[in-house]
Amino acid sequence: MDGDEEDASQLFQSLLGQVTEEQWETYKELRRVRGELVCDDDSSSDSSSTSPVLPASPIPQSAGVTTTQELDMSPTADRESNHEGWESELTVKYINGEITFTEFTDLMEQDEKDESLEQVESAEEVEKDQRKSVSEDPAAVEFEEELQKHKKMKKRKRRGRLPRDLQGLMGEANLCFARGDYDDATKMCMEIIRLVPTAPEPFQTLGMLYEEKGDTEKALQFSLIGAYLNPSDPEEWIKLAEMSLEQGNVKQAITCYSKAIKCDPTNLPLLWERCNLQEQIGDRKKALEGYEAIMELLGPDQGNECVQLAREIAKSHHENGYMLSAVQVLEKAFYRFPELITSEDVNMLLELQIHEKKYREGIKALTEFCGVQFVYSDEVGEENRDKEISPENAKECIIPELLPIDLRIKLAVCLIHVKALSLIKTLVQPLLEESPETMGDLYLDVAEAYMDIEEFTEALTFLSILVTSQNYNLAAIWLRYAECLNSLGRIEPAIEAYQKVVQLAPSHLDARMSLSGLLQQMGKTREAIHTLKQGYEEGLLDQVLDVHVLIHRCNLLFNQELWDDYIPAAKLVMLSHCHQTQNQEEVNAVFKNLSVRRRLEALRDIRKKKDVGDGRPTFTSSSVHLEEMWKFYLQLCHKLCELKKIEDLQEVAFMSLTSPLFNKDPDRARDTEFIAFLASFYNRSIDFAYILIKDLVVREKFIDNVAAWNLFCQVVILGQDIRHNRFCLRLFFKHTDHIPLGLLNGHNALVAGSYKHALGEYMCVFKQLQQDPYVTFCIGLVFTHMACQKFATKRHSLVVQSCAFLNQYHELRGECQEAYYNLGRTMHQLGLLTTAVFYYKKALEFGPPSVDTGDTVSINTAKNIQVIM
């Protein structure tokens, strides 16, 4: 040590006049902190005097590379190179301010986890392959062991030291910093960072350099990276945390304190400071975890602090709903320092344990902290003693005289739940001597404990006292009282009790449901239905509706066939998941959009523009299952159809088009559209029916469905509109071999008087269905119309062709009234009256028209009959 000081003094003398004394002190501090990385003139001459700044090319390996180092020339080395590139990229992002230090550490740690997992998987694969290939050769086994050692060494070596060639450059950078040549020092450090981005030394030096220059923000950035790469110094992390707080970055300070705690887990001041900062940013959960860690570290002489801290932590857990965590915290502190707890502490612990149904633990706490004792029978054998020693097997319970009545009743509650019923009477006797006006909550605790184990008779003893009191004559008490009476089969008193609950709390729907069920048992169905009527149905529009109660009421009304009450109630059920259209503009918005999402958006925009609400009641958050609601919807539609309330059916069907619930199932969504079509068709709302059926027939599943095209024709007939012509033509361009579309286009052309166009369409269909009588008849009909034109050329040829196709139609159709009537009507139109009379007489000889049961593809609708006429 003395020799080092002498060498340092000689170095100072040689540099006298080149550096100041302050710079020399900085140099010595660097030498102390960095060790051999600060090079003097002698030590640096061997390595870096000839080339103070290294070239940008990679550093060549030395000649003394061992066999294990040669293993790096593999895909693993490529992965490490990629990993270093990723680290460099993250470092640049952090320095440029693109990410915070917390994000930087999270990404780096996640990358390390992924790399470790990849190495484990790769090692397992290699091990499997080598087990197959490696023989019993000792040399091969030795090589395998050496390889595994190398892998473990590489796994441990996360942050390596600088190569020897760069250590000299690092020393030069430190000397430049000590001399005050900050620019050269910065360039050297940046070069080292570029070559070895995982080395902490250049970052640490840059942090000190920028701190010396007064740029605290840059100094903190580089110091944080340096500390991350060399995380074993807690004092450095504490310093960085304080710097972060000075700059107002609390989250970064928390990260620094976490790193310091990782280095020194037993440092209580650090834990306290981090918890305080977590409280500042509102991260209560993390703060509580820190407080629990502090509790574990508090010594035996810090019992008061430990117990008080446990109280605060338990209170916070209780407020956040983490009851089990609160119980665990209190149990740890209380069993560790039993002499410091009070009756209020025990009361708090028992409340939490009862809430978590830890009744035996509650009894144990009372025996440990309050002096409660159990006396057992002397007849218990040694081998069965552990099995028999339990509260339910005790013959007596000894209670200290000074035990507060609250703890006494909590003991009784725990004993009731473990079914030690023989010990209860002596415990609750003092409670029965107390007034229920002041001790009503304890009466209720005992009654609910009895109800939990289905001892309803014992529970009634306490509840009957409460319902006659003044302070506890409440709806909740009457509800418990009614439940006990109902469980005991006392129906009439239970009905009176439930009616009292409904009177005190009209919005209590569970009580209404229970009362309705009891009234049904008594045969009072009308009263049961009236009981289920909610405030909204009685005109209180601000009341919330429960859809389950509403469905139950609808079912009762349906069974009683009270349709005038059933239909409005059923519509309210539909409004729980649908929207009602209030005017024609909203109806048009629904039909102009194909998806439920767009329909709802359109309705919302219209109502927002007019500044009106949706008119729907408010429902409880509990929703009904899709299948249940779908069954209810079908039942409603069928009943409305039976009652011939077509307008109501259309209203309900239109509501279903806005249901997100039905839209979850594509089949249900398609069915709602078809029901809406039927309702529009029956109500003669042809415009809406046309929109729905047009959307139906263009779907791939129904494009060849003859029934769908028949419905389309029915809508066209009722609409008496020609807008379908262009639709059929455009669709036919996409499906040129489509038979229904060909027939429809032929009919449209025939009605419009474009006989040649009609003939072309019919002939296209005829090529596919040459044995279909209807198509043959349509072609003959076209020739007939062409022959009847005023300026027809080759009229004789047209008549001949018409007769040829009509005769073929007659052959294909057979001897029937329909065929003879059509032939007679055609001859009549051509002016061949004698022939027409012949065919009319033949038609009159046959009975009613036969029903075609064959698999014909033709569309025989009223439109066809109109064409024939």
PDB file of C-alpha atoms in Angstrom, residues 215-472:
ATOM      1  CA  ASP A 215     -25.638  18.367 -16.792  1.00  0.00           C
ATOM      2  CA  THR A 216     -27.469  16.388 -14.113  1.00  0.00           C
ATOM      3  CA  GLU A 217     -29.992  14.888 -16.516  1.00  0.00           C
ATOM      4  CA  LYS A 218     -27.317  13.316 -18.737  1.00  0.00           C
ATOM      5  CA  ALA A 219     -25.302  12.347 -15.689  1.00  0.00           C
ATOM      6  CA  LEU A 220     -28.286  10.498 -14.260  1.00  0.00           C
ATOM      7  CA  GLN A 221     -28.962   8.733 -17.567  1.00  0.00           C
ATOM      8  CA  PHE A 222     -25.450   7.322 -17.928  1.00  0.00           C
ATOM      9  CA  SER A 223     -25.101   6.573 -14.226  1.00  0.00           C
ATOM     10  CA  LEU A 224     -28.335   4.570 -14.300  1.00  0.00           C
ATOM     11  CA  ILE A 225     -27.104   2.428 -17.174  1.00  0.00           C
ATOM     12  CA  GLY A 226     -23.764   1.937 -15.458  1.00  0.00           C
ATOM     13  CA  ALA A 227     -25.490   0.928 -12.240  1.00  0.00           C
ATOM     14  CA  TYR A 228     -27.769  -1.462 -14.131  1.00  0.00           C
ATOM     15  CA  LEU A 229     -24.773  -3.140 -15.749  1.00  0.00           C
ATOM     16  CA  ASN A 230     -23.019  -3.381 -12.361  1.00  0.00           C
ATOM     17  CA  PRO A 231     -25.956  -3.664  -9.939  1.00  0.00           C
ATOM     18  CA  SER A 232     -24.157  -4.891  -6.817  1.00  0.00           C
ATOM     19  CA  ASP A 233     -23.553  -1.469  -5.184  1.00  0.00           C
ATOM     20  CA  PRO A 234     -26.583  -0.385  -3.091  1.00  0.00           C
ATOM     21  CA  GLU A 235     -25.046   2.992  -2.257  1.00  0.00           C
ATOM     22  CA  GLU A 236     -24.893   3.848  -5.950  1.00  0.00           C
ATOM     23  CA  TRP A 237     -28.551   2.978  -6.361  1.00  0.00           C
ATOM     24  CA  ILE A 238     -29.491   5.123  -3.369  1.00  0.00           C
ATOM     25  CA  LYS A 239     -27.577   8.058  -4.818  1.00  0.00           C
ATOM     26  CA  LEU A 240     -29.345   7.606  -8.159  1.00  0.00           C
ATOM     27  CA  ALA A 241     -32.722   7.397  -6.424  1.00  0.00           C
ATOM     28  CA  GLU A 242     -32.053  10.699  -4.663  1.00  0.00           C
ATOM     29  CA  MET A 243     -31.026  12.283  -7.970  1.00  0.00           C
ATOM     30  CA  SER A 244     -34.221  10.992  -9.575  1.00  0.00           C
ATOM     31  CA  LEU A 245     -36.288  12.537  -6.790  1.00  0.00           C
ATOM     32  CA  GLU A 246     -34.503  15.855  -7.276  1.00  0.00           C
ATOM     33  CA  GLN A 247     -35.624  15.762 -10.901  1.00  0.00           C
ATOM     34  CA  GLY A 248     -39.198  14.814  -9.851  1.00  0.00           C
ATOM     35  CA  ASN A 249     -39.156  11.310 -11.331  1.00  0.00           C
ATOM     36  CA  VAL A 250     -40.760   9.268  -8.540  1.00  0.00           C
ATOM     37  CA  LYS A 251     -41.257   6.058 -10.536  1.00  0.00           C
ATOM     38  CA  GLN A 252     -37.591   6.008 -11.514  1.00  0.00           C
ATOM     39  CA  ALA A 253     -36.639   6.552  -7.878  1.00  0.00           C
ATOM     40  CA  ILE A 254     -38.794   3.573  -6.898  1.00  0.00           C
ATOM     41  CA  THR A 255     -36.982   1.450  -9.472  1.00  0.00           C
ATOM     42  CA  CYS A 256     -33.621   2.534  -8.064  1.00  0.00           C
ATOM     43  CA  TYR A 257     -34.694   1.759  -4.506  1.00  0.00           C
ATOM     44  CA  SER A 258     -35.914  -1.664  -5.665  1.00  0.00           C
ATOM     45  CA  LYS A 259     -32.486  -2.373  -7.137  1.00  0.00           C
ATOM     46  CA  ALA A 260     -30.815  -1.241  -3.911  1.00  0.00           C
ATOM     47  CA  ILE A 261     -33.140  -3.457  -1.861  1.00  0.00           C
ATOM     48  CA  LYS A 262     -32.265  -6.375  -4.111  1.00  0.00           C
ATOM     49  CA  CYS A 263     -28.635  -5.835  -3.126  1.00  0.00           C
ATOM     50  CA  ASP A 264     -29.440  -5.286   0.565  1.00  0.00           C
ATOM     51  CA  PRO A 265     -32.803  -6.938   1.355  1.00  0.00           C
ATOM     52  CA  THR A 266     -32.599  -6.243   5.094  1.00  0.00           C
ATOM     53  CA  ASN A 267     -32.198  -2.475   4.824  1.00  0.00           C
ATOM     54  CA  LEU A 268     -35.333  -1.163   6.593  1.00  0.00           C
ATOM     55  CA  PRO A 269     -34.867   2.548   5.747  1.00  0.00           C
ATOM     56  CA  LEU A 270     -34.793   1.665   2.046  1.00  0.00           C
ATOM     57  CA  LEU A 271     -37.982  -0.371   2.360  1.00  0.00           C
ATOM     58  CA  TRP A 272     -39.717   2.469   4.228  1.00  0.00           C
ATOM     59  CA  GLU A 273     -38.627   5.021   1.655  1.00  0.00           C
ATOM     60  CA  ARG A 274     -39.835   2.901  -1.260  1.00  0.00           C
ATOM     61  CA  CYS A 275     -43.201   2.295   0.425  1.00  0.00           C
ATOM     62  CA  ASN A 276     -43.630   6.028   0.986  1.00  0.00           C
ATOM     63  CA  LEU A 277     -42.924   6.737  -2.675  1.00  0.00           C
ATOM     64  CA  GLN A 278     -45.351   4.023  -3.764  1.00  0.00           C
ATOM     65  CA  GLU A 279     -47.992   5.634  -1.566  1.00  0.00           C
ATOM     66  CA  GLN A 280     -47.308   8.953  -3.295  1.00  0.00           C
ATOM     67  CA  ILE A 281     -48.019   7.581  -6.772  1.00  0.00           C
ATOM     68  CA  GLY A 282     -51.081   5.636  -5.571  1.00  0.00           C
ATOM     69  CA  ASP A 283     -49.627   2.149  -5.945  1.00  0.00           C
ATOM     70  CA  ARG A 284     -51.218   0.936  -2.735  1.00  0.00           C
ATOM     71  CA  LYS A 285     -50.867  -2.753  -3.519  1.00  0.00           C
ATOM     72  CA  LYS A 286     -47.087  -2.592  -3.956  1.00  0.00           C
ATOM     73  CA  ALA A 287     -46.784  -0.437  -0.858  1.00  0.00           C
ATOM     74  CA  LEU A 288     -48.635  -3.039   1.203  1.00  0.00           C
ATOM     75  CA  GLU A 289     -46.303  -5.743  -0.072  1.00  0.00           C
ATOM     76  CA  GLY A 290     -43.405  -3.594   1.069  1.00  0.00           C
ATOM     77  CA  TYR A 291     -44.939  -3.073   4.500  1.00  0.00           C
ATOM     78  CA  GLU A 292     -45.364  -6.822   4.891  1.00  0.00           C
ATOM     79  CA  ALA A 293     -41.694  -7.280   4.031  1.00  0.00           C
ATOM     80  CA  ILE A 294     -40.821  -4.677   6.704  1.00  0.00           C
ATOM     81  CA  MET A 295     -42.887  -6.624   9.244  1.00  0.00           C
ATOM     82  CA  GLU A 296     -40.817  -9.722   8.584  1.00  0.00           C
ATOM     83  CA  LEU A 297     -37.588  -7.775   9.232  1.00  0.00           C
ATOM     84  CA  LEU A 298     -38.593  -6.054  12.463  1.00  0.00           C
ATOM     85  CA  GLY A 299     -36.685  -7.462  15.428  1.00  0.00           C
ATOM     86  CA  PRO A 300     -37.955  -8.753  18.779  1.00  0.00           C
ATOM     87  CA  ASP A 301     -37.400  -5.354  20.369  1.00  0.00           C
ATOM     88  CA  GLN A 302     -39.668  -3.681  17.788  1.00  0.00           C
ATOM     89  CA  GLY A 303     -42.895  -5.446  18.722  1.00  0.00           C
ATOM     90  CA  ASN A 304     -44.994  -2.299  19.096  1.00  0.00           C
ATOM     91  CA  GLU A 305     -44.005  -1.112  15.623  1.00  0.00           C
ATOM     92  CA  CYS A 306     -44.724  -4.554  14.167  1.00  0.00           C
ATOM     93  CA  VAL A 307     -48.184  -4.841  15.718  1.00  0.00           C
ATOM     94  CA  GLN A 308     -49.146  -1.289  14.772  1.00  0.00           C
ATOM     95  CA  LEU A 309     -47.952  -1.850  11.226  1.00  0.00           C
ATOM     96  CA  ALA A 310     -49.968  -5.084  11.063  1.00  0.00           C
ATOM     97  CA  ARG A 311     -53.088  -3.161  12.136  1.00  0.00           C
ATOM     98  CA  GLU A 312     -52.614  -0.588   9.387  1.00  0.00           C
ATOM     99  CA  ILE A 313     -51.906  -3.220   6.733  1.00  0.00           C
ATOM    100  CA  ALA A 314     -54.934  -5.268   7.772  1.00  0.00           C
ATOM    101  CA  LYS A 315     -57.123  -2.171   7.656  1.00  0.00           C
ATOM    102  CA  SER A 316     -55.946  -1.403   4.126  1.00  0.00           C
ATOM    103  CA  HIS A 317     -56.494  -5.000   3.012  1.00  0.00           C
ATOM    104  CA  HIS A 318     -59.975  -4.888   4.512  1.00  0.00           C
ATOM    105  CA  GLU A 319     -60.825  -1.674   2.652  1.00  0.00           C
ATOM    106  CA  ASN A 320     -59.618  -3.212  -0.613  1.00  0.00           C
ATOM    107  CA  GLY A 321     -61.532  -6.452  -0.027  1.00  0.00           C
ATOM    108  CA  TYR A 322     -58.499  -8.688   0.539  1.00  0.00           C
ATOM    109  CA  MET A 323     -59.830 -10.350   3.695  1.00  0.00           C
ATOM    110  CA  LEU A 324     -57.610 -13.409   3.614  1.00  0.00           C
ATOM    111  CA  SER A 325     -54.469 -11.279   3.328  1.00  0.00           C
ATOM    112  CA  ALA A 326     -55.635  -9.200   6.292  1.00  0.00           C
ATOM    113  CA  VAL A 327     -56.101 -12.368   8.351  1.00  0.00           C
ATOM    114  CA  GLN A 328     -52.634 -13.650   7.482  1.00  0.00           C
ATOM    115  CA  VAL A 329     -50.962 -10.335   8.386  1.00  0.00           C
ATOM    116  CA  LEU A 330     -52.683 -10.108  11.779  1.00  0.00           C
ATOM    117  CA  GLU A 331     -51.985 -13.746  12.630  1.00  0.00           C
ATOM    118  CA  LYS A 332     -48.273 -13.334  11.900  1.00  0.00           C
ATOM    119  CA  ALA A 333     -47.953 -10.287  14.131  1.00  0.00           C
ATOM    120  CA  PHE A 334     -50.204 -11.480  16.959  1.00  0.00           C
ATOM    121  CA  TYR A 335     -48.668 -14.911  17.331  1.00  0.00           C
ATOM    122  CA  ARG A 336     -45.220 -13.332  17.228  1.00  0.00           C
ATOM    123  CA  PHE A 337     -45.991 -10.705  19.906  1.00  0.00           C
ATOM    124  CA  PRO A 338     -48.992 -12.069  21.857  1.00  0.00           C
ATOM    125  CA  GLU A 339     -48.262  -9.886  24.875  1.00  0.00           C
ATOM    126  CA  LEU A 340     -48.840  -6.661  22.911  1.00  0.00           C
ATOM    127  CA  ILE A 341     -52.305  -7.244  21.485  1.00  0.00           C
ATOM    128  CA  THR A 342     -55.539  -5.877  22.945  1.00  0.00           C
ATOM    129  CA  SER A 343     -59.147  -7.050  22.959  1.00  0.00           C
ATOM    130  CA  GLU A 344     -59.833  -4.708  20.027  1.00  0.00           C
ATOM    131  CA  ASP A 345     -57.097  -6.485  18.069  1.00  0.00           C
ATOM    132  CA  VAL A 346     -58.607  -9.863  18.827  1.00  0.00           C
ATOM    133  CA  ASN A 347     -62.044  -8.562  17.870  1.00  0.00           C
ATOM    134  CA  MET A 348     -60.705  -7.377  14.514  1.00  0.00           C
ATOM    135  CA  LEU A 349     -58.983 -10.707  13.883  1.00  0.00           C
ATOM    136  CA  LEU A 350     -62.124 -12.671  14.778  1.00  0.00           C
ATOM    137  CA  GLU A 351     -64.306 -10.592  12.467  1.00  0.00           C
ATOM    138  CA  LEU A 352     -61.992 -11.290   9.569  1.00  0.00           C
ATOM    139  CA  GLN A 353     -61.694 -14.990  10.410  1.00  0.00           C
ATOM    140  CA  ILE A 354     -65.468 -15.376  10.641  1.00  0.00           C
ATOM    141  CA  HIS A 355     -65.856 -13.585   7.332  1.00  0.00           C
ATOM    142  CA  GLU A 356     -63.405 -16.065   5.778  1.00  0.00           C
ATOM    143  CA  LYS A 357     -65.132 -18.991   7.545  1.00  0.00           C
ATOM    144  CA  LYS A 358     -61.996 -19.775   9.564  1.00  0.00           C
ATOM    145  CA  TYR A 359     -63.972 -20.748  12.652  1.00  0.00           C
ATOM    146  CA  ARG A 360     -61.487 -23.144  14.208  1.00  0.00           C
ATOM    147  CA  GLU A 361     -58.711 -20.581  13.794  1.00  0.00           C
ATOM    148  CA  GLY A 362     -60.956 -18.084  15.587  1.00  0.00           C
ATOM    149  CA  ILE A 363     -61.473 -20.472  18.484  1.00  0.00           C
ATOM    150  CA  LYS A 364     -57.730 -21.056  18.640  1.00  0.00           C
ATOM    151  CA  ALA A 365     -57.107 -17.295  18.778  1.00  0.00           C
ATOM    152  CA  LEU A 366     -59.500 -16.920  21.705  1.00  0.00           C
ATOM    153  CA  THR A 367     -57.792 -19.748  23.589  1.00  0.00           C
ATOM    154  CA  GLU A 368     -54.352 -18.279  22.878  1.00  0.00           C
ATOM    155  CA  PHE A 369     -55.020 -14.606  23.603  1.00  0.00           C
ATOM    156  CA  CYS A 370     -58.119 -14.418  25.826  1.00  0.00           C
ATOM    157  CA  GLY A 371     -57.775 -17.334  28.205  1.00  0.00           C
ATOM    158  CA  VAL A 372     -60.742 -19.362  26.924  1.00  0.00           C
ATOM    159  CA  GLN A 373     -60.469 -23.022  27.979  1.00  0.00           C
ATOM    160  CA  PHE A 374     -62.302 -26.205  27.059  1.00  0.00           C
ATOM    161  CA  VAL A 375     -62.848 -29.091  29.461  1.00  0.00           C
ATOM    162  CA  TYR A 376     -62.925 -32.581  27.962  1.00  0.00           C
ATOM    163  CA  SER A 377     -64.038 -35.952  29.255  1.00  0.00           C
ATOM    164  CA  ASP A 378     -61.519 -38.072  31.196  1.00  0.00           C
ATOM    165  CA  GLU A 379     -62.604 -41.144  29.278  1.00  0.00           C
ATOM    166  CA  VAL A 380     -60.654 -40.154  26.167  1.00  0.00           C
ATOM    167  CA  GLY A 381     -57.913 -42.688  25.411  1.00  0.00           C
ATOM    168  CA  GLU A 382     -54.302 -41.736  24.738  1.00  0.00           C
ATOM    169  CA  GLU A 383     -54.408 -42.865  21.125  1.00  0.00           C
ATOM    170  CA  ASN A 384     -57.645 -40.945  20.474  1.00  0.00           C
ATOM    171  CA  ARG A 385     -56.785 -37.880  22.500  1.00  0.00           C
ATOM    172  CA  ASP A 386     -55.620 -35.760  19.563  1.00  0.00           C
ATOM    173  CA  LYS A 387     -58.662 -36.807  17.602  1.00  0.00           C
ATOM    174  CA  GLU A 388     -61.133 -36.096  20.417  1.00  0.00           C
ATOM    175  CA  ILE A 389     -59.676 -32.793  21.616  1.00  0.00           C
ATOM    176  CA  SER A 390     -61.897 -30.403  19.645  1.00  0.00           C
ATOM    177  CA  PRO A 391     -64.599 -27.899  20.708  1.00  0.00           C
ATOM    178  CA  GLU A 392     -67.507 -30.074  19.571  1.00  0.00           C
ATOM    179  CA  ASN A 393     -66.302 -32.856  21.877  1.00  0.00           C
ATOM    180  CA  ALA A 394     -65.776 -30.627  24.913  1.00  0.00           C
ATOM    181  CA  LYS A 395     -68.187 -30.930  27.826  1.00  0.00           C
ATOM    182  CA  GLU A 396     -67.620 -27.408  29.173  1.00  0.00           C
ATOM    183  CA  CYS A 397     -66.221 -24.057  28.088  1.00  0.00           C
ATOM    184  CA  ILE A 398     -64.586 -21.820  30.700  1.00  0.00           C
ATOM    185  CA  ILE A 399     -64.858 -18.111  29.915  1.00  0.00           C
ATOM    186  CA  PRO A 400     -62.876 -15.438  31.796  1.00  0.00           C
ATOM    187  CA  GLU A 401     -65.162 -13.064  33.673  1.00  0.00           C
ATOM    188  CA  LEU A 402     -63.615  -9.972  32.094  1.00  0.00           C
ATOM    189  CA  LEU A 403     -64.077 -11.214  28.523  1.00  0.00           C
ATOM    190  CA  PRO A 404     -66.079  -8.558  26.594  1.00  0.00           C
ATOM    191  CA  ILE A 405     -69.507  -9.633  25.389  1.00  0.00           C
ATOM    192  CA  ASP A 406     -68.488  -8.983  21.765  1.00  0.00           C
ATOM    193  CA  LEU A 407     -65.771 -11.628  21.998  1.00  0.00           C
ATOM    194  CA  ARG A 408     -68.096 -13.956  23.881  1.00  0.00           C
ATOM    195  CA  ILE A 409     -70.659 -13.804  21.057  1.00  0.00           C
ATOM    196  CA  LYS A 410     -67.968 -14.263  18.404  1.00  0.00           C
ATOM    197  CA  LEU A 411     -66.868 -17.382  20.273  1.00  0.00           C
ATOM    198  CA  ALA A 412     -70.481 -18.553  20.234  1.00  0.00           C
ATOM    199  CA  VAL A 413     -70.710 -17.937  16.475  1.00  0.00           C
ATOM    200  CA  CYS A 414     -67.551 -19.984  15.867  1.00  0.00           C
ATOM    201  CA  LEU A 415     -68.801 -22.806  18.087  1.00  0.00           C
ATOM    202  CA  ILE A 416     -72.169 -22.847  16.307  1.00  0.00           C
ATOM    203  CA  HIS A 417     -70.449 -23.269  12.965  1.00  0.00           C
ATOM    204  CA  VAL A 418     -68.334 -26.198  14.243  1.00  0.00           C
ATOM    205  CA  LYS A 419     -71.609 -27.576  15.714  1.00  0.00           C
ATOM    206  CA  ALA A 420     -70.542 -27.490  19.357  1.00  0.00           C
ATOM    207  CA  LEU A 421     -74.166 -26.714  20.202  1.00  0.00           C
ATOM    208  CA  SER A 422     -74.049 -28.051  23.788  1.00  0.00           C
ATOM    209  CA  LEU A 423     -71.801 -25.139  24.808  1.00  0.00           C
ATOM    210  CA  ILE A 424     -73.882 -22.339  23.275  1.00  0.00           C
ATOM    211  CA  LYS A 425     -76.611 -21.745  25.829  1.00  0.00           C
ATOM    212  CA  THR A 426     -74.241 -20.689  28.597  1.00  0.00           C
ATOM    213  CA  LEU A 427     -72.410 -18.402  26.174  1.00  0.00           C
ATOM    214  CA  VAL A 428     -75.452 -16.548  24.827  1.00  0.00           C
ATOM    215  CA  GLN A 429     -77.367 -16.344  28.109  1.00  0.00           C
ATOM    216  CA  PRO A 430     -75.754 -13.012  29.055  1.00  0.00           C
ATOM    217  CA  LEU A 431     -76.791 -11.646  25.643  1.00  0.00           C
ATOM    218  CA  LEU A 432     -80.458 -12.472  26.241  1.00  0.00           C
ATOM    219  CA  GLU A 433     -80.279 -10.379  29.410  1.00  0.00           C
ATOM    220  CA  GLU A 434     -79.129  -7.375  27.383  1.00  0.00           C
ATOM    221  CA  SER A 435     -81.512  -5.037  25.565  1.00  0.00           C
ATOM    222  CA  PRO A 436     -81.892  -5.734  21.812  1.00  0.00           C
ATOM    223  CA  GLU A 437     -82.010  -1.990  21.236  1.00  0.00           C
ATOM    224  CA  THR A 438     -78.286  -1.730  22.050  1.00  0.00           C
ATOM    225  CA  MET A 439     -77.066  -5.274  21.321  1.00  0.00           C
ATOM    226  CA  GLY A 440     -79.170  -6.002  18.242  1.00  0.00           C
ATOM    227  CA  ASP A 441     -76.168  -6.619  15.999  1.00  0.00           C
ATOM    228  CA  LEU A 442     -75.004  -9.419  18.316  1.00  0.00           C
ATOM    229  CA  TYR A 443     -78.514 -10.958  18.303  1.00  0.00           C
ATOM    230  CA  LEU A 444     -78.386 -10.954  14.501  1.00  0.00           C
ATOM    231  CA  ASP A 445     -74.911 -12.545  14.433  1.00  0.00           C
ATOM    232  CA  VAL A 446     -76.115 -15.481  16.519  1.00  0.00           C
ATOM    233  CA  ALA A 447     -79.321 -15.853  14.481  1.00  0.00           C
ATOM    234  CA  GLU A 448     -77.440 -15.890  11.163  1.00  0.00           C
ATOM    235  CA  ALA A 449     -74.971 -18.443  12.518  1.00  0.00           C
ATOM    236  CA  TYR A 450     -77.886 -20.739  13.429  1.00  0.00           C
ATOM    237  CA  MET A 451     -79.398 -20.210   9.976  1.00  0.00           C
ATOM    238  CA  ASP A 452     -76.091 -21.143   8.325  1.00  0.00           C
ATOM    239  CA  ILE A 453     -76.243 -24.607   9.914  1.00  0.00           C
ATOM    240  CA  GLU A 454     -80.041 -24.814   9.322  1.00  0.00           C
ATOM    241  CA  GLU A 455     -81.013 -24.570  12.978  1.00  0.00           C
ATOM    242  CA  PHE A 456     -83.991 -22.352  12.145  1.00  0.00           C
ATOM    243  CA  THR A 457     -85.884 -22.906  15.387  1.00  0.00           C
ATOM    244  CA  GLU A 458     -82.977 -21.559  17.453  1.00  0.00           C
ATOM    245  CA  ALA A 459     -82.564 -18.675  15.021  1.00  0.00           C
ATOM    246  CA  LEU A 460     -86.234 -17.699  15.443  1.00  0.00           C
ATOM    247  CA  THR A 461     -85.618 -17.210  19.175  1.00  0.00           C
ATOM    248  CA  PHE A 462     -83.334 -14.264  18.449  1.00  0.00           C
ATOM    249  CA  LEU A 463     -85.082 -12.936  15.340  1.00  0.00           C
ATOM    250  CA  SER A 464     -88.484 -12.778  17.032  1.00  0.00           C
ATOM    251  CA  ILE A 465     -86.957 -10.494  19.661  1.00  0.00           C
ATOM    252  CA  LEU A 466     -85.417  -8.238  17.013  1.00  0.00           C
ATOM    253  CA  VAL A 467     -88.574  -7.775  14.884  1.00  0.00           C
ATOM    254  CA  THR A 468     -90.435  -6.514  17.954  1.00  0.00           C
ATOM    255  CA  SER A 469     -87.724  -4.002  18.844  1.00  0.00           C
ATOM    256  CA  GLN A 470     -87.758  -0.380  17.784  1.00  0.00           C
ATOM    257  CA  ASN A 471     -84.232   0.074  16.447  1.00  0.00           C
ATOM    258  CA  TYR A 472     -84.032  -3.245  14.591  1.00  0.00           C
TER     259      TYR A 472
END
